[in-house]
PDB file of C-alpha atoms in Angstrom:
ATOM      1  CA  MET A   1      14.825   5.236  14.229  1.00 44.00           C
ATOM      2  CA  PHE A   2      13.573   7.861  12.644  1.00 46.00           C
ATOM      3  CA  THR A   3      12.255  10.721  14.941  1.00 43.00           C
ATOM      4  CA  SER A   4       9.705  13.207  12.994  1.00 45.00           C
ATOM      5  CA  LEU A   5       8.643  12.552   9.528  1.00 48.00           C
ATOM      6  CA  GLU A   6      10.437  16.465   8.768  1.00 41.00           C
ATOM      7  CA  THR A   7      13.349  14.402   9.085  1.00 45.00           C
ATOM      8  CA  ARG A   8      13.604  12.243   6.519  1.00 57.00           C
ATOM      9  CA  ALA A   9      14.427  14.176   3.109  1.00 60.00           C
ATOM     10  CA  SER A  10      17.580  15.911   5.152  1.00 63.00           C
ATOM     11  CA  LEU A  11      18.152  12.372   6.729  1.00 64.00           C
ATOM     12  CA  LEU A  12      18.360  11.141   2.308  1.00 67.00           C
ATOM     13  CA  GLU A  13      20.730  14.334   1.493  1.00 69.00           C
ATOM     14  CA  ARG A  14      22.504  13.825   4.480  1.00 70.00           C
ATOM     15  CA  MET A  15      23.545  10.042   3.215  1.00 67.00           C
ATOM     16  CA  GLN A  16      23.637  10.913   0.207  1.00 64.00           C
ATOM     17  CA  ARG A  17      26.697  13.099   0.794  1.00 66.00           C
ATOM     18  CA  GLY A  18      28.138  11.037   2.620  1.00 62.00           C
ATOM     19  CA  GLU A  19      28.300  12.909   5.101  1.00 61.00           C
ATOM     20  CA  ASP A  20      26.632  11.219   8.296  1.00 69.00           C
ATOM     21  CA  GLN A  21      27.486   7.825   9.545  1.00 75.00           C
ATOM     22  CA  ALA A  22      24.320   8.069  11.476  1.00 75.00           C
ATOM     23  CA  ALA A  23      22.403   8.388   8.915  1.00 76.00           C
ATOM     24  CA  TRP A  24      23.321   6.002   5.671  1.00 78.00           C
ATOM     25  CA  ALA A  25      22.412   3.446   9.483  1.00 78.00           C
ATOM     26  CA  GLU A  26      18.846   4.395   9.839  1.00 76.00           C
ATOM     27  CA  PHE A  27      17.876   5.093   7.052  1.00 77.00           C
ATOM     28  CA  VAL A  28      19.127   0.938   6.249  1.00 81.00           C
ATOM     29  CA  GLN A  29      16.631   0.719   8.774  1.00 80.00           C
ATOM     30  CA  ALA A  30      14.368   2.167   8.052  1.00 81.00           C
ATOM     31  CA  TYR A  31      14.168   0.153   4.571  1.00 85.00           C
ATOM     32  CA  THR A  32      15.556  -3.542   5.755  1.00 89.00           C
ATOM     33  CA  PRO A  33      11.603  -4.444   6.690  1.00 91.00           C
ATOM     34  CA  LEU A  34      11.640  -3.321   2.669  1.00 91.00           C
ATOM     35  CA  VAL A  35      13.890  -5.141   0.810  1.00 92.00           C
ATOM     36  CA  VAL A  36      13.028  -8.894   3.439  1.00 92.00           C
ATOM     37  CA  GLY A  37       9.269  -8.393   3.144  1.00 92.00           C
ATOM     38  CA  VAL A  38       9.603  -8.572  -1.056  1.00 91.00           C
ATOM     39  CA  ALA A  39      12.761 -11.450  -0.862  1.00 90.00           C
ATOM     40  CA  ARG A  40      10.137 -13.146   1.286  1.00 88.00           C
ATOM     41  CA  GLY A  41       7.672 -13.101  -0.427  1.00 87.00           C
ATOM     42  CA  ALA A  42       9.322 -14.271  -4.226  1.00 86.00           C
ATOM     43  CA  ARG A  43      10.113 -16.855  -1.527  1.00 85.00           C
ATOM     44  CA  LEU A  44      14.087 -17.031  -1.501  1.00 88.00           C
ATOM     45  CA  ARG A  45      15.276 -18.171   1.242  1.00 88.00           C
ATOM     46  CA  ASP A  46      17.508 -16.232   4.086  1.00 89.00           C
ATOM     47  CA  GLU A  47      20.679 -16.175   2.566  1.00 90.00           C
ATOM     48  CA  GLN A  48      19.249 -15.110  -0.577  1.00 91.00           C
ATOM     49  CA  VAL A  49      17.472 -12.079   1.210  1.00 91.00           C
ATOM     50  CA  ASP A  50      20.287 -10.847   2.720  1.00 90.00           C
ATOM     51  CA  GLU A  51      21.913 -11.058  -0.895  1.00 92.00           C
ATOM     52  CA  VAL A  52      18.762  -9.335  -2.000  1.00 92.00           C
ATOM     53  CA  ALA A  53      19.535  -6.133   0.416  1.00 91.00           C
ATOM     54  CA  GLN A  54      22.961  -6.493   0.068  1.00 89.00           C
ATOM     55  CA  ASP A  55      23.713  -5.754  -3.142  1.00 89.00           C
ATOM     56  CA  THR A  56      20.404  -2.726  -2.859  1.00 87.00           C
ATOM     57  CA  TRP A  57      22.622  -1.027  -0.285  1.00 84.00           C
ATOM     58  CA  GLN A  58      25.857  -1.828  -2.018  1.00 83.00           C
ATOM     59  CA  VAL A  59      24.040   0.001  -5.111  1.00 79.00           C
ATOM     60  CA  LEU A  60      23.284   2.641  -3.431  1.00 75.00           C
ATOM     61  CA  LYS A  61      27.153   3.187  -1.856  1.00 74.00           C
ATOM     62  CA  CYS A  62      28.478   3.194  -5.428  1.00 70.00           C
ATOM     63  CA  PHE A  63      26.120   5.847  -6.120  1.00 62.00           C
ATOM     64  CA  ARG A  64      25.718   7.792  -3.472  1.00 61.00           C
ATOM     65  CA  ALA A  65      30.199   8.301  -4.491  1.00 56.00           C
ATOM     66  CA  LEU A  66      28.629  10.115  -6.874  1.00 53.00           C
ATOM     67  CA  ASP A  67      27.460  12.001  -6.223  1.00 53.00           C
ATOM     68  CA  GLY A  68      23.067  10.442  -5.665  1.00 52.00           C
ATOM     69  CA  PRO A  69      20.853   9.257  -8.016  1.00 48.00           C
ATOM     70  CA  PHE A  70      18.126  11.087  -5.853  1.00 54.00           C
ATOM     71  CA  ASP A  71      18.063  15.086  -7.461  1.00 55.00           C
ATOM     72  CA  ARG A  72      14.560  14.776  -8.718  1.00 50.00           C
ATOM     73  CA  GLU A  73      15.682  15.838 -12.434  1.00 49.00           C
ATOM     74  CA  LYS A  74      17.396  12.304 -12.592  1.00 51.00           C
ATOM     75  CA  GLY A  75      13.520  10.858 -10.761  1.00 48.00           C
ATOM     76  CA  ARG A  76      12.409  10.074  -7.247  1.00 68.00           C
ATOM     77  CA  PHE A  77      14.391   8.050  -5.145  1.00 74.00           C
ATOM     78  CA  ARG A  78      10.880   5.559  -4.337  1.00 78.00           C
ATOM     79  CA  ALA A  79      11.710   4.503  -8.166  1.00 81.00           C
ATOM     80  CA  TRP A  80      15.570   4.225  -8.153  1.00 79.00           C
ATOM     81  CA  LEU A  81      14.775   1.835  -5.720  1.00 83.00           C
ATOM     82  CA  HIS A  82      11.744  -0.238  -6.468  1.00 87.00           C
ATOM     83  CA  GLY A  83      14.417  -0.727  -9.992  1.00 89.00           C
ATOM     84  CA  VAL A  84      16.889  -2.207  -8.230  1.00 89.00           C
ATOM     85  CA  ILE A  85      14.979  -4.351  -5.773  1.00 91.00           C
ATOM     86  CA  ARG A  86      13.615  -5.499  -8.531  1.00 91.00           C
ATOM     87  CA  HIS A  87      16.361  -6.509 -12.073  1.00 91.00           C
ATOM     88  CA  LYS A  88      18.082  -8.814  -8.053  1.00 91.00           C
ATOM     89  CA  VAL A  89      14.674 -10.389  -6.788  1.00 91.00           C
ATOM     90  CA  LEU A  90      14.766 -11.161 -11.064  1.00 90.00           C
ATOM     91  CA  ASP A  91      17.966 -12.223 -11.441  1.00 90.00           C
ATOM     92  CA  LEU A  92      17.697 -14.561  -8.826  1.00 89.00           C
ATOM     93  CA  ARG A  93      14.242 -16.524  -9.724  1.00 86.00           C
ATOM     94  CA  ARG A  94      15.754 -16.846 -12.972  1.00 83.00           C
ATOM     95  CA  ARG A  95      19.029 -18.215 -11.613  1.00 83.00           C
ATOM     96  CA  GLU A  96      16.988 -20.678  -8.885  1.00 78.00           C
ATOM     97  CA  ARG A  97      14.460 -21.411 -11.833  1.00 74.00           C
ATOM     98  CA  ARG A  98      17.552 -22.611 -14.446  1.00 72.00           C
ATOM     99  CA  GLY A  99      19.369 -25.189 -10.920  1.00 68.00           C
ATOM    100  CA  ALA A 100      15.889 -26.498 -10.796  1.00 62.00           C
ATOM    101  CA  PHE A 101      15.257 -27.122 -14.548  1.00 53.00           C
ATOM    102  CA  ALA A 102      18.617 -27.583 -15.261  1.00 48.00           C
ATOM    103  CA  SER A 103      18.240 -31.231 -17.118  1.00 45.00           C
ATOM    104  CA  MET A 104      14.912 -30.079 -18.873  1.00 48.00           C
ATOM    105  CA  ASP A 105      14.865 -26.987 -21.523  1.00 47.00           C
ATOM    106  CA  ALA A 106      14.380 -23.788 -19.704  1.00 46.00           C
ATOM    107  CA  GLY A 107      14.590 -22.216 -22.137  1.00 48.00           C
ATOM    108  CA  ALA A 108      11.056 -23.051 -23.775  1.00 43.00           C
ATOM    109  CA  LEU A 109       9.286 -22.123 -19.628  1.00 43.00           C
ATOM    110  CA  ASP A 110       7.796 -19.399 -18.462  1.00 47.00           C
ATOM    111  CA  PRO A 111       9.807 -17.954 -15.715  1.00 40.00           C
ATOM    112  CA  PRO A 112       7.313 -18.211 -11.801  1.00 45.00           C
ATOM    113  CA  GLU A 113       8.025 -14.833 -11.845  1.00 62.00           C
ATOM    114  CA  THR A 114       6.935 -12.115 -14.022  1.00 81.00           C
ATOM    115  CA  VAL A 115       8.147  -7.594 -13.656  1.00 85.00           C
ATOM    116  CA  ALA A 116       4.723  -7.195 -13.579  1.00 87.00           C
ATOM    117  CA  GLU A 117       3.605  -9.610 -10.335  1.00 87.00           C
ATOM    118  CA  ILE A 118       7.085  -8.386  -8.724  1.00 89.00           C
ATOM    119  CA  ASP A 119       6.354  -4.533  -8.957  1.00 90.00           C
ATOM    120  CA  GLU A 120       2.499  -5.724  -7.627  1.00 90.00           C
ATOM    121  CA  LEU A 121       5.525  -6.984  -4.535  1.00 89.00           C
ATOM    122  CA  ILE A 122       7.418  -4.302  -4.483  1.00 91.00           C
ATOM    123  CA  GLU A 123       4.727  -1.457  -3.421  1.00 91.00           C
ATOM    124  CA  THR A 124       2.544  -3.237  -1.324  1.00 90.00           C
ATOM    125  CA  GLN A 125       5.166  -4.177   1.031  1.00 91.00           C
ATOM    126  CA  TRP A 126       6.457  -0.468   0.229  1.00 90.00           C
ATOM    127  CA  ARG A 127       2.743   0.664   1.092  1.00 91.00           C
ATOM    128  CA  LEU A 128       3.146  -1.784   4.038  1.00 92.00           C
ATOM    129  CA  ASN A 129       6.511   0.565   5.065  1.00 91.00           C
ATOM    130  CA  VAL A 130       4.809   3.306   5.049  1.00 91.00           C
ATOM    131  CA  LEU A 131       1.737   2.186   7.419  1.00 93.00           C
ATOM    132  CA  ASP A 132       4.886   0.325   9.997  1.00 91.00           C
ATOM    133  CA  ARG A 133       6.530   4.431   9.229  1.00 89.00           C
ATOM    134  CA  ALA A 134       2.851   5.755  10.052  1.00 93.00           C
ATOM    135  CA  ARG A 135       2.309   3.532  12.620  1.00 93.00           C
ATOM    136  CA  ARG A 136       5.742   4.227  14.822  1.00 91.00           C
ATOM    137  CA  GLU A 137       5.390   7.891  14.376  1.00 93.00           C
ATOM    138  CA  LEU A 138       1.487   7.417  16.129  1.00 95.00           C
ATOM    139  CA  ALA A 139       2.940   5.893  18.733  1.00 95.00           C
ATOM    140  CA  ARG A 140       5.340   8.787  19.603  1.00 95.00           C
ATOM    141  CA  ARG A 141       1.776  10.951  19.244  1.00 95.00           C
ATOM    142  CA  MET A 142      -0.241   9.572  21.523  1.00 95.00           C
ATOM    143  CA  THR A 143      -0.258   8.512  24.778  1.00 95.00           C
ATOM    144  CA  PRO A 144       1.012   5.135  25.490  1.00 95.00           C
ATOM    145  CA  GLN A 145      -2.295   4.210  27.363  1.00 95.00           C
ATOM    146  CA  ALA A 146      -4.050   5.912  24.067  1.00 95.00           C
ATOM    147  CA  TYR A 147      -1.812   3.623  21.976  1.00 96.00           C
ATOM    148  CA  GLN A 148      -2.017   0.678  24.120  1.00 96.00           C
ATOM    149  CA  ALA A 149      -6.043   0.629  24.200  1.00 96.00           C
ATOM    150  CA  LEU A 150      -5.000   1.552  20.105  1.00 94.00           C
ATOM    151  CA  ASP A 151      -2.691  -1.636  20.001  1.00 93.00           C
ATOM    152  CA  LEU A 152      -4.721  -3.891  22.122  1.00 94.00           C
ATOM    153  CA  TYR A 153      -8.142  -3.621  20.428  1.00 92.00           C
ATOM    154  CA  ALA A 154      -7.373  -2.800  16.668  1.00 90.00           C
ATOM    155  CA  PHE A 155      -5.069  -4.014  15.872  1.00 88.00           C
ATOM    156  CA  GLN A 156      -4.328  -7.865  18.240  1.00 88.00           C
ATOM    157  CA  GLY A 157      -8.589  -8.029  17.950  1.00 88.00           C
ATOM    158  CA  GLN A 158      -8.841  -8.337  22.325  1.00 92.00           C
ATOM    159  CA  PRO A 159     -12.163  -7.674  23.095  1.00 93.00           C
ATOM    160  CA  VAL A 160     -13.055  -4.189  24.021  1.00 91.00           C
ATOM    161  CA  LYS A 161     -14.061  -5.442  27.635  1.00 91.00           C
ATOM    162  CA  ARG A 162     -11.264  -6.634  28.574  1.00 95.00           C
ATOM    163  CA  VAL A 163      -8.025  -4.025  26.913  1.00 95.00           C
ATOM    164  CA  ALA A 164     -10.748  -1.387  29.943  1.00 94.00           C
ATOM    165  CA  ARG A 165     -10.330  -3.587  32.539  1.00 96.00           C
ATOM    166  CA  LEU A 166      -6.563  -4.327  31.573  1.00 97.00           C
ATOM    167  CA  LEU A 167      -6.419  -0.331  30.992  1.00 96.00           C
ATOM    168  CA  GLY A 168      -8.574   0.652  33.705  1.00 95.00           C
ATOM    169  CA  LEU A 169     -10.581   2.442  31.109  1.00 92.00           C
ATOM    170  CA  ARG A 170     -14.282   3.158  30.228  1.00 87.00           C
ATOM    171  CA  VAL A 171     -15.121   0.994  27.615  1.00 88.00           C
ATOM    172  CA  SER A 172     -15.877   4.438  24.807  1.00 86.00           C
ATOM    173  CA  ALA A 173     -12.506   6.081  25.755  1.00 88.00           C
ATOM    174  CA  VAL A 174     -11.044   2.188  24.338  1.00 91.00           C
ATOM    175  CA  TYR A 175     -14.251   2.869  20.750  1.00 89.00           C
ATOM    176  CA  LEU A 176     -12.182   6.846  21.920  1.00 88.00           C
ATOM    177  CA  ALA A 177      -8.400   5.614  20.965  1.00 92.00           C
ATOM    178  CA  LYS A 178      -9.507   4.436  18.132  1.00 91.00           C
ATOM    179  CA  THR A 179     -11.272   6.162  16.422  1.00 88.00           C
ATOM    180  CA  ARG A 180      -8.908   9.213  17.569  1.00 88.00           C
ATOM    181  CA  GLY A 181      -5.479   7.096  16.222  1.00 92.00           C
ATOM    182  CA  LEU A 182      -7.100   5.382  13.321  1.00 91.00           C
ATOM    183  CA  LYS A 183      -8.248   8.063  11.355  1.00 88.00           C
ATOM    184  CA  ARG A 184      -4.407  10.163  12.830  1.00 90.00           C
ATOM    185  CA  LEU A 185      -2.358   7.127  11.065  1.00 93.00           C
ATOM    186  CA  SER A 186      -4.385   7.947   8.045  1.00 90.00           C
ATOM    187  CA  GLU A 187      -3.224  11.057   8.259  1.00 89.00           C
ATOM    188  CA  LEU A 188      -0.142  10.490   8.955  1.00 93.00           C
ATOM    189  CA  VAL A 189       0.596   7.598   5.776  1.00 92.00           C
ATOM    190  CA  ALA A 190      -1.361   9.876   3.457  1.00 90.00           C
ATOM    191  CA  GLU A 191       1.768  12.543   4.397  1.00 89.00           C
ATOM    192  CA  ILE A 192       5.118   9.784   4.590  1.00 87.00           C
ATOM    193  CA  GLU A 193       2.821   8.413   0.691  1.00 84.00           C
ATOM    194  CA  ARG A 194       3.228  12.287   0.095  1.00 82.00           C
ATOM    195  CA  GLU A 195       6.560  12.982   1.196  1.00 77.00           C
ATOM    196  CA  GLU A 196       7.815   9.712  -1.356  1.00 73.00           C
ATOM    197  CA  ASP A 197       6.204  10.617  -3.663  1.00 68.00           C
ATOM    198  CA  ALA A 198       8.392  14.305  -4.090  1.00 65.00           C
ATOM    199  CA  ARG A 199      11.459  12.538  -3.599  1.00 60.00           C
TER     200      ARG A 199
ATOM    201  CA  MET B   1     -23.638  19.199  19.847  1.00 63.00           C
ATOM    202  CA  LYS B   2     -25.973  18.396  21.886  1.00 69.00           C
ATOM    203  CA  ARG B   3     -28.073  16.031  19.630  1.00 82.00           C
ATOM    204  CA  CYS B   4     -26.749  12.610  18.215  1.00 88.00           C
ATOM    205  CA  PRO B   5     -25.533  12.926  14.164  1.00 86.00           C
ATOM    206  CA  SER B   6     -25.992  11.094  11.417  1.00 87.00           C
ATOM    207  CA  ASP B   7     -24.515   8.008  10.222  1.00 85.00           C
ATOM    208  CA  ALA B   8     -23.137  10.286   7.024  1.00 87.00           C
ATOM    209  CA  ARG B   9     -21.701  12.940   9.804  1.00 85.00           C
ATOM    210  CA  LEU B  10     -20.137  10.218  11.095  1.00 84.00           C
ATOM    211  CA  SER B  11     -18.408   7.963   8.654  1.00 83.00           C
ATOM    212  CA  GLN B  12     -17.818  11.631   6.542  1.00 82.00           C
ATOM    213  CA  PHE B  13     -15.744  12.321  10.217  1.00 81.00           C
ATOM    214  CA  ALA B  14     -14.298   8.600  10.161  1.00 78.00           C
ATOM    215  CA  ARG B  15     -13.276   9.509   6.809  1.00 73.00           C
ATOM    216  CA  GLY B  16     -11.135  12.878   7.558  1.00 72.00           C
ATOM    217  CA  GLN B  17     -13.547  14.733   5.851  1.00 77.00           C
ATOM    218  CA  MET B  18     -14.779  16.992   8.680  1.00 79.00           C
ATOM    219  CA  THR B  19     -12.612  19.548   9.748  1.00 79.00           C
ATOM    220  CA  GLY B  20     -11.769  22.842  12.384  1.00 84.00           C
ATOM    221  CA  PRO B  21     -15.315  23.721  14.790  1.00 88.00           C
ATOM    222  CA  PRO B  22     -17.369  21.265  13.193  1.00 86.00           C
ATOM    223  CA  ALA B  23     -14.730  17.925  13.813  1.00 83.00           C
ATOM    224  CA  VAL B  24     -13.861  19.723  17.584  1.00 84.00           C
ATOM    225  CA  GLU B  25     -17.279  19.751  18.613  1.00 87.00           C
ATOM    226  CA  PHE B  26     -17.666  16.679  16.419  1.00 85.00           C
ATOM    227  CA  GLU B  27     -15.089  14.679  19.775  1.00 82.00           C
ATOM    228  CA  LEU B  28     -16.694  16.618  22.243  1.00 85.00           C
ATOM    229  CA  HIS B  29     -19.200  14.700  21.476  1.00 87.00           C
ATOM    230  CA  LEU B  30     -17.445  11.320  21.822  1.00 83.00           C
ATOM    231  CA  GLU B  31     -16.269  11.701  25.081  1.00 81.00           C
ATOM    232  CA  SER B  32     -19.760  11.873  26.088  1.00 84.00           C
ATOM    233  CA  CYS B  33     -21.759   9.918  24.191  1.00 87.00           C
ATOM    234  CA  PRO B  34     -20.497   6.022  23.867  1.00 85.00           C
ATOM    235  CA  LYS B  35     -22.764   5.269  21.906  1.00 88.00           C
ATOM    236  CA  CYS B  36     -21.794   7.105  18.775  1.00 88.00           C
ATOM    237  CA  ALA B  37     -18.297   6.336  20.270  1.00 85.00           C
ATOM    238  CA  ARG B  38     -19.351   2.253  19.453  1.00 86.00           C
ATOM    239  CA  ALA B  39     -20.580   2.890  16.117  1.00 87.00           C
ATOM    240  CA  LEU B  40     -17.686   4.847  15.308  1.00 85.00           C
ATOM    241  CA  ALA B  41     -15.082   2.523  16.449  1.00 83.00           C
ATOM    242  CA  GLN B  42     -17.274  -0.239  14.621  1.00 82.00           C
ATOM    243  CA  LEU B  43     -17.730   1.745  10.899  1.00 82.00           C
ATOM    244  CA  PRO B  44     -16.287  -0.524   8.225  1.00 80.00           C
ATOM    245  CA  ALA B  45     -14.657   2.182   7.175  1.00 75.00           C
ATOM    246  CA  TRP B  46     -11.710   1.411   9.192  1.00 80.00           C
ATOM    247  CA  SER B  47     -11.923  -2.926   8.169  1.00 84.00           C
ATOM    248  CA  GLU B  48      -8.882  -2.547   5.155  1.00 86.00           C
ATOM    249  CA  LEU B  49      -6.428  -0.011   7.431  1.00 88.00           C
ATOM    250  CA  VAL B  50      -6.768  -2.482  10.085  1.00 89.00           C
ATOM    251  CA  GLU B  51      -6.648  -5.945   8.450  1.00 89.00           C
ATOM    252  CA  ARG B  52      -3.015  -4.147   6.984  1.00 89.00           C
ATOM    253  CA  LEU B  53      -1.787  -3.714  10.221  1.00 89.00           C
ATOM    254  CA  ARG B  54      -2.689  -7.401  10.795  1.00 88.00           C
ATOM    255  CA  GLU B  55      -1.207  -8.438   8.101  1.00 88.00           C
ATOM    256  CA  LEU B  56       2.117  -5.559   9.198  1.00 89.00           C
ATOM    257  CA  ASN B  57       1.814  -7.434  12.524  1.00 87.00           C
ATOM    258  CA  GLU B  58       2.213 -11.218  11.159  1.00 88.00           C
ATOM    259  CA  ASN B  59       5.344  -9.939   8.991  1.00 87.00           C
ATOM    260  CA  ARG B  60       6.996  -8.191  11.011  1.00 88.00           C
ATOM    261  CA  VAL B  61       6.962 -11.073  13.499  1.00 89.00           C
ATOM    262  CA  ARG B  62       7.972 -13.323  10.552  1.00 89.00           C
ATOM    263  CA  ASP B  63      10.655 -11.504   9.633  1.00 90.00           C
ATOM    264  CA  ALA B  64      12.084 -10.195  13.339  1.00 91.00           C
ATOM    265  CA  GLU B  65      15.197 -11.807  13.453  1.00 91.00           C
ATOM    266  CA  LEU B  66      16.310 -12.389   9.569  1.00 90.00           C
ATOM    267  CA  VAL B  67      16.190  -8.191   9.041  1.00 90.00           C
ATOM    268  CA  ARG B  68      17.743  -7.614  12.393  1.00 90.00           C
ATOM    269  CA  ARG B  69      20.501  -9.762  10.434  1.00 89.00           C
ATOM    270  CA  VAL B  70      20.079  -8.284   7.163  1.00 87.00           C
ATOM    271  CA  ALA B  71      20.319  -4.269   8.996  1.00 85.00           C
ATOM    272  CA  ARG B  72      23.224  -5.706  11.245  1.00 85.00           C
ATOM    273  CA  ARG B  73      25.438  -6.168   7.822  1.00 84.00           C
ATOM    274  CA  ALA B  74      23.804  -3.178   6.354  1.00 80.00           C
ATOM    275  CA  ALA B  75      24.990  -0.739   8.094  1.00 77.00           C
ATOM    276  CA  ALA B  76      27.734  -2.191   8.599  1.00 78.00           C
ATOM    277  CA  LEU B  77      29.265  -1.789   4.733  1.00 76.00           C
ATOM    278  CA  GLY B  78      28.067   1.894   5.549  1.00 71.00           C
ATOM    279  CA  ARG B  79      31.381   1.335   7.786  1.00 69.00           C
ATOM    280  CA  THR B  80      33.880   0.231   5.404  1.00 61.00           C
ATOM    281  CA  GLY B  81      35.224   1.365   2.566  1.00 51.00           C
ATOM    282  CA  ASP B  82      33.541   5.021   2.746  1.00 48.00           C
ATOM    283  CA  ARG B  83      33.594   7.189  -1.027  1.00 42.00           C
TER     284      ARG B  83
END
């Protein structure tokens, strides 16, 4: 896992140069939930979800061997990854549709998912992925007790008094953990988004 | 900060628009004032973020096994036929 927000850019560079096997594994681990979330959202089957992911990483690997596609003159990593996922998901949806309507005039029908719909899906999952990374970073930075209070009260929606009793805190301390945690989380999300846009 | 801040100041803090010494003073006040801590925690400003976090939790739980399986295969891809 990424150990800090600052290490990710160098992780990308290391992976791009093919220097570090661990960098590849960590990178794939960080972005797999995004790929799976998009493919699931496009209502693909499990084996198709796997196909989207493997094809995406295969393309990434090929580009890596050609010195990588991510230098800033050629375009951002985020836009590149979106494009690869979009292409593969659309391809599978179209194939799926051709199979389902093999006996009909499929050409006369619109595909069930347009490019705009897939892009919206990718954007939503991208934001969730950023939020997930920010949350993991937040958990690392808060005390375990404060993070647990935030998790139980804010994320899981448990009653504040129950959370306070469970953790041996004052009710106001639970409120405070939520306020501080969500404020810091918003800042981390903004920080990660700025970094992603700079890639 | 002896007196409780106004609702507008609470919102300003929640939106991250208060920084430096005023923000530090504000946080100290929160530690000793359950009323303000409660009001701040229940501001509608947080609701969208909390909703997205709950959606995230549901997705991650639902997809956990599939993500693990896909990530394992992808990690193996990085080890084979490199460059």
